[in-house]
Each structure stands twice: as structure tokens, then as C-alpha cells.
PDB file of C-alpha atoms in Angstrom:
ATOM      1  CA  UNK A  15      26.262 -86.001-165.391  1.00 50.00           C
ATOM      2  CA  UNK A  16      23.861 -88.695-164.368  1.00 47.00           C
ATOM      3  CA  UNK A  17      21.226 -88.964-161.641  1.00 45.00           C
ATOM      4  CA  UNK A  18      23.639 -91.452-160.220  1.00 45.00           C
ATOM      5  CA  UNK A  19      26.677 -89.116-159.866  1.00 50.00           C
ATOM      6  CA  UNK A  20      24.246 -86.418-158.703  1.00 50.00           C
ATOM      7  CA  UNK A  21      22.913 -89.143-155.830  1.00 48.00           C
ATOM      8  CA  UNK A  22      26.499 -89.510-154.656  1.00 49.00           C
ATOM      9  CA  UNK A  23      27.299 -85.950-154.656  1.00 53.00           C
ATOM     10  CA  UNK A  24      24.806 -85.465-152.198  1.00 51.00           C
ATOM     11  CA  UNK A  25      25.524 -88.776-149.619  1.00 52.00           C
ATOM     12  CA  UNK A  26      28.973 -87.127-149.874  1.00 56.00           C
ATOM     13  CA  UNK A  27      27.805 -83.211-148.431  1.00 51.00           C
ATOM     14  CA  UNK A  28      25.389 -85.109-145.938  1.00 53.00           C
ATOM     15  CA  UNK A  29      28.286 -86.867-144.707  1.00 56.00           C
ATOM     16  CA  UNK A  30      30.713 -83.638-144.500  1.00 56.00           C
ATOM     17  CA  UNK A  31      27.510 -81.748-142.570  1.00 48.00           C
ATOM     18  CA  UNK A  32      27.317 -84.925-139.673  1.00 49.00           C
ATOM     19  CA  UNK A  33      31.129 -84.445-139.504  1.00 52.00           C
ATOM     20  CA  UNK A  34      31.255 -81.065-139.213  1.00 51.00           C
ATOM     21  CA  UNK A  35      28.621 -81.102-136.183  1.00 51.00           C
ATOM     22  CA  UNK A  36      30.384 -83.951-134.625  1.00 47.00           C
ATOM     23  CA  UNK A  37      33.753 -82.290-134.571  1.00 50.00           C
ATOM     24  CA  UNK A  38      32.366 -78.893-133.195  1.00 47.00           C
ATOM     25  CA  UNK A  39      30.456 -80.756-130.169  1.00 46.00           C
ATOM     26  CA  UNK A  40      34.120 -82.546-129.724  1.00 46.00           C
ATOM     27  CA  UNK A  41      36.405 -79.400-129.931  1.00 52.00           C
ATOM     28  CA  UNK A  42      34.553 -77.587-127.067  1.00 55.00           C
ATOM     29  CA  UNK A  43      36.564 -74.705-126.325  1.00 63.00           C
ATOM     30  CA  UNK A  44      37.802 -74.011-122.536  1.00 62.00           C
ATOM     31  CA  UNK A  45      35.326 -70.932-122.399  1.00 60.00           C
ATOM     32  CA  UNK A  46      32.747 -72.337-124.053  1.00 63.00           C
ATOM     33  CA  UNK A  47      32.603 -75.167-121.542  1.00 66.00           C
ATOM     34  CA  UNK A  48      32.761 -73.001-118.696  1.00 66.00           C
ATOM     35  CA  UNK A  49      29.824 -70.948-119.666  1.00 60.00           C
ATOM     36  CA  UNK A  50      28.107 -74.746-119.891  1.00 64.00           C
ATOM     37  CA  UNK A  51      29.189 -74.983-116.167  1.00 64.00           C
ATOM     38  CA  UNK A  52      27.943 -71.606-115.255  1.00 63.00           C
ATOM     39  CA  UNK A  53      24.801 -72.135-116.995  1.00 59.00           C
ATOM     40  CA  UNK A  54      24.496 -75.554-115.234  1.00 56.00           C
ATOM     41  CA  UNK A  55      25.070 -74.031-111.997  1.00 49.00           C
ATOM     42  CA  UNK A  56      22.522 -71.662-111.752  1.00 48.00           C
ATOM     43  CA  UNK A  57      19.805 -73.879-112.888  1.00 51.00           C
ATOM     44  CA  UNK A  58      16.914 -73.503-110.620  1.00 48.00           C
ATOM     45  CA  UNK A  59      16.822 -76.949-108.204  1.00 48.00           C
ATOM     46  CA  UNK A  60      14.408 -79.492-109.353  1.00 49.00           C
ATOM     47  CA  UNK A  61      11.546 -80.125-107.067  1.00 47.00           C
ATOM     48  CA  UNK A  62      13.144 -83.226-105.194  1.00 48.00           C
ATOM     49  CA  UNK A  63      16.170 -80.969-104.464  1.00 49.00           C
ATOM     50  CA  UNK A  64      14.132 -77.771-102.704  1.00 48.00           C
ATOM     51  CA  UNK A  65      15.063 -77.044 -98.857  1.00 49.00           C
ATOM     52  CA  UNK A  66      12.786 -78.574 -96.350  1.00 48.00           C
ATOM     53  CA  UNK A  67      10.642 -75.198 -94.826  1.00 48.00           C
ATOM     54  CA  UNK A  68      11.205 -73.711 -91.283  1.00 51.00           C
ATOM     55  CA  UNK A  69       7.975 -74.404 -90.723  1.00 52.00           C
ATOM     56  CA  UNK A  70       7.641 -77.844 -92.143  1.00 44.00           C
ATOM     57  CA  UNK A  71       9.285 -78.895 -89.140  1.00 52.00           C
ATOM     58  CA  UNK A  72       7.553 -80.667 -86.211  1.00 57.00           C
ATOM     59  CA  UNK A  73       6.228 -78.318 -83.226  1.00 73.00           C
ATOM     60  CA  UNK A  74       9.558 -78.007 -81.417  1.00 84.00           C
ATOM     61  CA  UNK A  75       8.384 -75.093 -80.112  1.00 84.00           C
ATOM     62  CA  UNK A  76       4.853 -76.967 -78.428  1.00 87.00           C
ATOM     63  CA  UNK A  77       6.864 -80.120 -77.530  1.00 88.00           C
ATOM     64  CA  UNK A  78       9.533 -77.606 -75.496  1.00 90.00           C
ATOM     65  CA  UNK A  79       6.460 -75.726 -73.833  1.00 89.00           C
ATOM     66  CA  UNK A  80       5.077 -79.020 -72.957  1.00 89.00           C
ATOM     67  CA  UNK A  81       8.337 -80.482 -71.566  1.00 91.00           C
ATOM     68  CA  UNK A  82       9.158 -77.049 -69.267  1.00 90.00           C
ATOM     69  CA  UNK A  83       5.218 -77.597 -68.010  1.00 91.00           C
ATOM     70  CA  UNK A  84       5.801 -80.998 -66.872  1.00 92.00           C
ATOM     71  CA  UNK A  85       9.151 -80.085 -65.041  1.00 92.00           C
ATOM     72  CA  UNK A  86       7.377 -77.304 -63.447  1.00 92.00           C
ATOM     73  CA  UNK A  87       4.799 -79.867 -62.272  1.00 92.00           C
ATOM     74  CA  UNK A  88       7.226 -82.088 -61.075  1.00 92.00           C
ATOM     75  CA  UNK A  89       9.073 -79.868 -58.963  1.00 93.00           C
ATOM     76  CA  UNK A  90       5.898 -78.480 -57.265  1.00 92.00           C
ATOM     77  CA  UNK A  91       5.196 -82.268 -56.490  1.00 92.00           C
ATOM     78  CA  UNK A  92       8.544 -82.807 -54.831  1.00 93.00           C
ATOM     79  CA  UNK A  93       7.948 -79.544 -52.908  1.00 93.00           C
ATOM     80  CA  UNK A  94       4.721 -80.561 -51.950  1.00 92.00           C
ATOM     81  CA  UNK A  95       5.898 -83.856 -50.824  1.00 93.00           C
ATOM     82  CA  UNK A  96       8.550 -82.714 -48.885  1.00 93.00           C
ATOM     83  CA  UNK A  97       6.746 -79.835 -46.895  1.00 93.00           C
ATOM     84  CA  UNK A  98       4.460 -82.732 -46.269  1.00 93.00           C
ATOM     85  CA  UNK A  99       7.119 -84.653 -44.806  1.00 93.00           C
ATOM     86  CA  UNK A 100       8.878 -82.176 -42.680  1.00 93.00           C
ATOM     87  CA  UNK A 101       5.910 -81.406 -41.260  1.00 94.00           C
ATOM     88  CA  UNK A 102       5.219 -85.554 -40.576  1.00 92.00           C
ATOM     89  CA  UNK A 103       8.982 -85.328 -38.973  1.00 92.00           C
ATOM     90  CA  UNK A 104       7.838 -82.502 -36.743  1.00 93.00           C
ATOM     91  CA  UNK A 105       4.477 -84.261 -35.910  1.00 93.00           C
ATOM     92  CA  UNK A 106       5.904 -87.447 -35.009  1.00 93.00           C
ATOM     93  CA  UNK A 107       8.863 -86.045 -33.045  1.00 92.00           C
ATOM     94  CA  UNK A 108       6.502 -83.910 -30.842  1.00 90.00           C
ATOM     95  CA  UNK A 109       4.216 -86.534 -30.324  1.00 91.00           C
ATOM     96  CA  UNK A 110       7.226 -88.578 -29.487  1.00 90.00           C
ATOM     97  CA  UNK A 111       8.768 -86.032 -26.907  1.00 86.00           C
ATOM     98  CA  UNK A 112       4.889 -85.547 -25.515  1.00 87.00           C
ATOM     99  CA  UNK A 113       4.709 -89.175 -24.821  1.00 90.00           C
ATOM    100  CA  UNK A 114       8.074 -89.621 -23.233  1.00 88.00           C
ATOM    101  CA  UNK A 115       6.934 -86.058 -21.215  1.00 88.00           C
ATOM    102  CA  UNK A 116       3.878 -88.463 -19.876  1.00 90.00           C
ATOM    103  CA  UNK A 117       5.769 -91.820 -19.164  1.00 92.00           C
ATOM    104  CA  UNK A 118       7.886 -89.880 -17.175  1.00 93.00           C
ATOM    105  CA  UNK A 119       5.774 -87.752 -14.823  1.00 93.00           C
ATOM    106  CA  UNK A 120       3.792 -91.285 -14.587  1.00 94.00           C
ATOM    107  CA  UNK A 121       6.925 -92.810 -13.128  1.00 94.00           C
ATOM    108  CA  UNK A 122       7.786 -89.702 -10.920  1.00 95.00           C
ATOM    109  CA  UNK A 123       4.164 -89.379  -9.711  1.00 95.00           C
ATOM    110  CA  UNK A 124       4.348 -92.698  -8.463  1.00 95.00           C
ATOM    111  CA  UNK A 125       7.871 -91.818  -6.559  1.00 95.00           C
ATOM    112  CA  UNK A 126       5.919 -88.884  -4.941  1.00 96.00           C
ATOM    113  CA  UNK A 127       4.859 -90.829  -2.040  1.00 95.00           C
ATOM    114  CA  UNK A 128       8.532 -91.844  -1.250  1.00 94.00           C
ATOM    115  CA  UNK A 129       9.525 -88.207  -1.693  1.00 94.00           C
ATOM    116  CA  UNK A 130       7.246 -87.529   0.762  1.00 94.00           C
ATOM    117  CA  UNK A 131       8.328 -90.296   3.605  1.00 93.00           C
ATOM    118  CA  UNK A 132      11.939 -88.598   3.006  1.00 93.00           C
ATOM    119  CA  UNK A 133      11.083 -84.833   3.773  1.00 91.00           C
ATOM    120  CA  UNK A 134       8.961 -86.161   7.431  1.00 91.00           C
ATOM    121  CA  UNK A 135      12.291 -88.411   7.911  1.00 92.00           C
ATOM    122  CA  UNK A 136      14.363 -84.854   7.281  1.00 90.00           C
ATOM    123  CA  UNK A 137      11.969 -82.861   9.380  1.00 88.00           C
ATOM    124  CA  UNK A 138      12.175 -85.121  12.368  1.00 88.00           C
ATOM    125  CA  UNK A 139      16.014 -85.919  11.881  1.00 88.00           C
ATOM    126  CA  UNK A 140      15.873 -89.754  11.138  1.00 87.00           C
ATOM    127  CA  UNK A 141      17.511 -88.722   7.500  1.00 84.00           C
ATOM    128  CA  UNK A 142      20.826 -89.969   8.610  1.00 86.00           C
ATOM    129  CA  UNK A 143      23.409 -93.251   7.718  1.00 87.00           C
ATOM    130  CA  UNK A 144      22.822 -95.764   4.404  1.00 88.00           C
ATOM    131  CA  UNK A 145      19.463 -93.556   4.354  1.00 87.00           C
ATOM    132  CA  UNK A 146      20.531 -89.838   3.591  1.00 91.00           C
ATOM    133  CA  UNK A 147      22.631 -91.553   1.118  1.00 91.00           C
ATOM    134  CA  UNK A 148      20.080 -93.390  -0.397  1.00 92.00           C
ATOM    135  CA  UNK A 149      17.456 -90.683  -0.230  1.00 92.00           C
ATOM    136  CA  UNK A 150      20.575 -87.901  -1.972  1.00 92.00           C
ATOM    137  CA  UNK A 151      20.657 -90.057  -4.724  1.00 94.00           C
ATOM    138  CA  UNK A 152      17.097 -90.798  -5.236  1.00 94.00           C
ATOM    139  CA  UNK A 153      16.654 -86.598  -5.195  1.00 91.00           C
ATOM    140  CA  UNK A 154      19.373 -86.650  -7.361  1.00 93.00           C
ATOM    141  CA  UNK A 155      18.071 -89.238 -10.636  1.00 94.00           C
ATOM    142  CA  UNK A 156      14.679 -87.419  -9.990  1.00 95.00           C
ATOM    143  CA  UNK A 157      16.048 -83.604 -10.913  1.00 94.00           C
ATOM    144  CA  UNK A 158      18.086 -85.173 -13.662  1.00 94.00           C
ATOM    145  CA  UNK A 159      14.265 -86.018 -14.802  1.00 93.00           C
ATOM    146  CA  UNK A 160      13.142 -82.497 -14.560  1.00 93.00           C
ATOM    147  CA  UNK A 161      11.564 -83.275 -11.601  1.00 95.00           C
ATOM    148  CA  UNK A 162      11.525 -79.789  -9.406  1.00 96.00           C
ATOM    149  CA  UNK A 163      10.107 -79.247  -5.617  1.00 95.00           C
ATOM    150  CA  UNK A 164       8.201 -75.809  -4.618  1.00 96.00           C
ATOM    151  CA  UNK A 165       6.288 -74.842  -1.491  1.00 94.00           C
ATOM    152  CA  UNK A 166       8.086 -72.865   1.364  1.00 93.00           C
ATOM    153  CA  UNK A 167       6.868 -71.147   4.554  1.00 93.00           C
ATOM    154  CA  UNK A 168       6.328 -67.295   3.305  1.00 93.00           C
ATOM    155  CA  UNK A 169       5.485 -68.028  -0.107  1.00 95.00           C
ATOM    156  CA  UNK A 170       2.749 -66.017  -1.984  1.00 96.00           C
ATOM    157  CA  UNK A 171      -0.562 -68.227  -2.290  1.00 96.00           C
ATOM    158  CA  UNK A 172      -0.796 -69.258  -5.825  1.00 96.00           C
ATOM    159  CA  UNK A 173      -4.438 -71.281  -6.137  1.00 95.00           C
ATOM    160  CA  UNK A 174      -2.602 -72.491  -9.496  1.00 95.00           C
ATOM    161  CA  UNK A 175       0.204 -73.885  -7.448  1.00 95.00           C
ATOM    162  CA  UNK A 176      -1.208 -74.311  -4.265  1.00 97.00           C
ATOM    163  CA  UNK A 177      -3.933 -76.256  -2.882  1.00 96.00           C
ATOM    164  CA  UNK A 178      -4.840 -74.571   0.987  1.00 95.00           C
ATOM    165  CA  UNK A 179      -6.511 -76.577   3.313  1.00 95.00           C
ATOM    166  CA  UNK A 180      -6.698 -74.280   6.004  1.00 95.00           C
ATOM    167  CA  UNK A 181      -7.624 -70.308   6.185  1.00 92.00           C
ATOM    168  CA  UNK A 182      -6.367 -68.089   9.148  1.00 93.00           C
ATOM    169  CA  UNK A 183      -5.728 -64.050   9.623  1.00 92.00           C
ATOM    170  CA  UNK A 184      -2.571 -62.758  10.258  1.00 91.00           C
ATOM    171  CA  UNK A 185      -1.427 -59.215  11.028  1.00 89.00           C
ATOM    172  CA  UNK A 186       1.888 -60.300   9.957  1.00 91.00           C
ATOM    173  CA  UNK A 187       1.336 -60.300   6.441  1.00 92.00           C
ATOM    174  CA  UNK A 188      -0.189 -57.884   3.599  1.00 92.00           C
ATOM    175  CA  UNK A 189      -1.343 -60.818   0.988  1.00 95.00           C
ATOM    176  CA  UNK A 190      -2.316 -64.083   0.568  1.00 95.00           C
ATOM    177  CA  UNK A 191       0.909 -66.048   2.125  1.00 95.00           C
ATOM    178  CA  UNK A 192       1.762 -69.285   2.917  1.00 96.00           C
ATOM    179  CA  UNK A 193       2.509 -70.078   6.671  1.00 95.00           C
ATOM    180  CA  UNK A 194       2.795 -73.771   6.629  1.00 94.00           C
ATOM    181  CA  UNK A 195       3.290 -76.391   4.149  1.00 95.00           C
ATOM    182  CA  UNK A 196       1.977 -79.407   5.078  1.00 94.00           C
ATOM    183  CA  UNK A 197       3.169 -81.629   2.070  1.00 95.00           C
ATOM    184  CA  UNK A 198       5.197 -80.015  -1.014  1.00 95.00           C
ATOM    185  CA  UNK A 199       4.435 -79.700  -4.217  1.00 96.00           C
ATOM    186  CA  UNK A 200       6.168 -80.891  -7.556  1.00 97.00           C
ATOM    187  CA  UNK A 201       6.550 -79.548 -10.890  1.00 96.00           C
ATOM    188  CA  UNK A 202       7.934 -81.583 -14.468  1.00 94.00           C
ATOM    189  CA  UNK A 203       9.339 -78.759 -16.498  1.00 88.00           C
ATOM    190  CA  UNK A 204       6.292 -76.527 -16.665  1.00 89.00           C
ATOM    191  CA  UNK A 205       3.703 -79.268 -16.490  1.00 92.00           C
ATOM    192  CA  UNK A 206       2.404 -79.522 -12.985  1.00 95.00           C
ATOM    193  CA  UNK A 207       2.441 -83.239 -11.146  1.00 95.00           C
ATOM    194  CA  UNK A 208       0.892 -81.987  -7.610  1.00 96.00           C
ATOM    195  CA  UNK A 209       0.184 -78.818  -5.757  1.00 97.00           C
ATOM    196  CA  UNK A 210       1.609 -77.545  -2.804  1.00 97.00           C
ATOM    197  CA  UNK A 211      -0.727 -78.443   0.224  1.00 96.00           C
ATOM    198  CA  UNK A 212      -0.723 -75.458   2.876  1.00 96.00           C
ATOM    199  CA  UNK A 213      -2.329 -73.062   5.087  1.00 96.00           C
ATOM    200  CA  UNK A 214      -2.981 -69.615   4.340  1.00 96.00           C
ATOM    201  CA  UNK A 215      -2.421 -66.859   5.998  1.00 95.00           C
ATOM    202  CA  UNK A 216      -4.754 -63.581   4.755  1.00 94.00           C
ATOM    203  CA  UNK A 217      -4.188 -60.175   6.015  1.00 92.00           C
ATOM    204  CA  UNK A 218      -6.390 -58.398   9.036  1.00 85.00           C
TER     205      UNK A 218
END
């Protein structure tokens, strides 16, 4: 045989080797492939495929804490704001009912005078036609005001309510008391707008 049949022979089992290996990866077998798979899907994950940490996350946690803070701050403003303005509601309305208080015990001071001219007129019996009528009324607006009267014959002497200008001893009474009243006095609610002017009685 020659060196060229022997060169041939050998081309020829190179070629049936390439084949063989090329029809083996081809005819795969059903189990062989799914061990591939299997082996494919437990390969460990390549870098660029690893689950982002817990903890590589941003501060949830400190931005949370942070938010609930500022809330609580917030709220304790709009407390603080509107104790502040209750109280300004309060303020304003009693400084508002004190100053209506002292426009009107101006107005009825200066009616005092009148008041007065009405209770000689009723002690002497003038208080009669268009007058009584006139002077009803006028008694009448005036209480509507708060506007209230005091000072009687037999009353107790009250130096807070009563202003004597004369001093006499009496057997008659046990205390203090007032025997004549010379000009009434006048209250506005509790605030007092004159004393009583009377004499005074004191015991033996």
C-alpha cells in the first residue's frame, strides 16, 4: 500500500470521528436534556442577578421616625395656637361685656338726677297724668338695664351701701338702722353707681 492510500485512510477515520461527535450532540436524548435543564437551573446566579439586601435599602425606618416627629410637632402647634385663641376669644369678649358694663352705668348715672326729681314728685303726690306715665316707663327701660334701687326706712346701715349724713340714738332699735333716706341709692348688677344717703339711727 502506498503512503498515499495510507494518507486517505486516515482523512477518512478523522471524518467518521467529527461525524460521530456531531450526531451524538444532535440525538440528545429526552433525559439527557433534562438533566442539562436541571443542571442549568441550579446554577448559582451570576453577580448582576443577586437580590438587592434588606439592608441595602434606604433608612425607611429614620425617614418614618422623622415624619411621625414632625406630625407630632405640628399638632402641638395647632394646639398651641388654638388654646391661644380661645383664650384671645375669652379676653376680647370680657373686655367687650366690661366696656358695654361701663357705657351703660355712664348713661344711667347721668339719668340719676331725673330718678331723683321723680321719687320727690311721688313723695309729695305731683306723680300723676302724662307724668306717672312717663316716669313708669322711664323706671321701666332703666331695670331692663340692670339698673336696681335700694335704701328703705328700717334698713340695716351698710357703710358699703350707705353713705349717713346724720347720727342720732334711738331706743327703738338694737343696731345700726336706717331711719330716713334722704335720697336712694342705685346698684348696676353688683357694681355700685351711688350709695344710699341717710340718717342713722344707733342704739342707747
Amino acid at each position: 500500500m502506498s503512503a498515499k492510500d495510507d494518507d486517505n485512510d486516515g482523512l477518512e477515520a478523522e471524518r467518521e470521528v467529527i461525524q460521530g461527535e456531531s450526531d451524538s450532540t444532535a440525538e440528545e436524548t429526552p433525559a439527557e436534556e433534562q438533566a442539562r435543564k436541571r443542571a442549568g437551573a441550579h446554577r448559582a446566579p451570576e453577580e448582576d442577578e443577586a437580590p438587592v439586601a434588606e439592608d441595602a435599602k434606604p433608612g425607611l425606618g429614620a425617614e418614618l421616625e422623622a415624619l411621625r416627629n414632625e406630625l407630632e410637632e405640628r399638632t402641638h402647634d395647632l394646639q398651641r395656637v388654638s388654646a391661644e385663641y380661645a383664650n384671645y376669644r375669652k379676653r376680647v369678649d370680657r373686655d367687650r361685656g366690661a366696656a358695654a358694663e361701663q357705657t351703660t352705668g355712664k348713661v344711667l348715672t347721668d339719668l340719676l338726677p331725673i330718678l331723683d326729681d321723680i321719687d320727690r314728685a311721688r313723695e309729695h303726690g305731683d306723680l300723676v297724668g302724662p307724668f306717672a306715665s312717663v316716669a313708669e316707663q322711664l323706671t321701666v327701660v332703666t331695670g331692663k338695664l340692670g339698673l336696681a334701687a335700694f335704701g328703705e326706712k328700717g334698713d340695716p346701715f351698710d357703710p358699703n351701701r350707705h353713705e349717713a349724713v346724720a347720727h342720732q340714738t334711738s331706743a327703738d332699735v338694737d343696731e345700726p338702722t336706717c331711719v330716713e333716706v334722704m335720697r336712694r341709692g342705685y346698684t348696676l348688677g353688683e357694681r355700685l353707681l351711688r350709695p344710699a344717703m341717710v340718717a342713722v339711727a344707733d342704739p342707747e
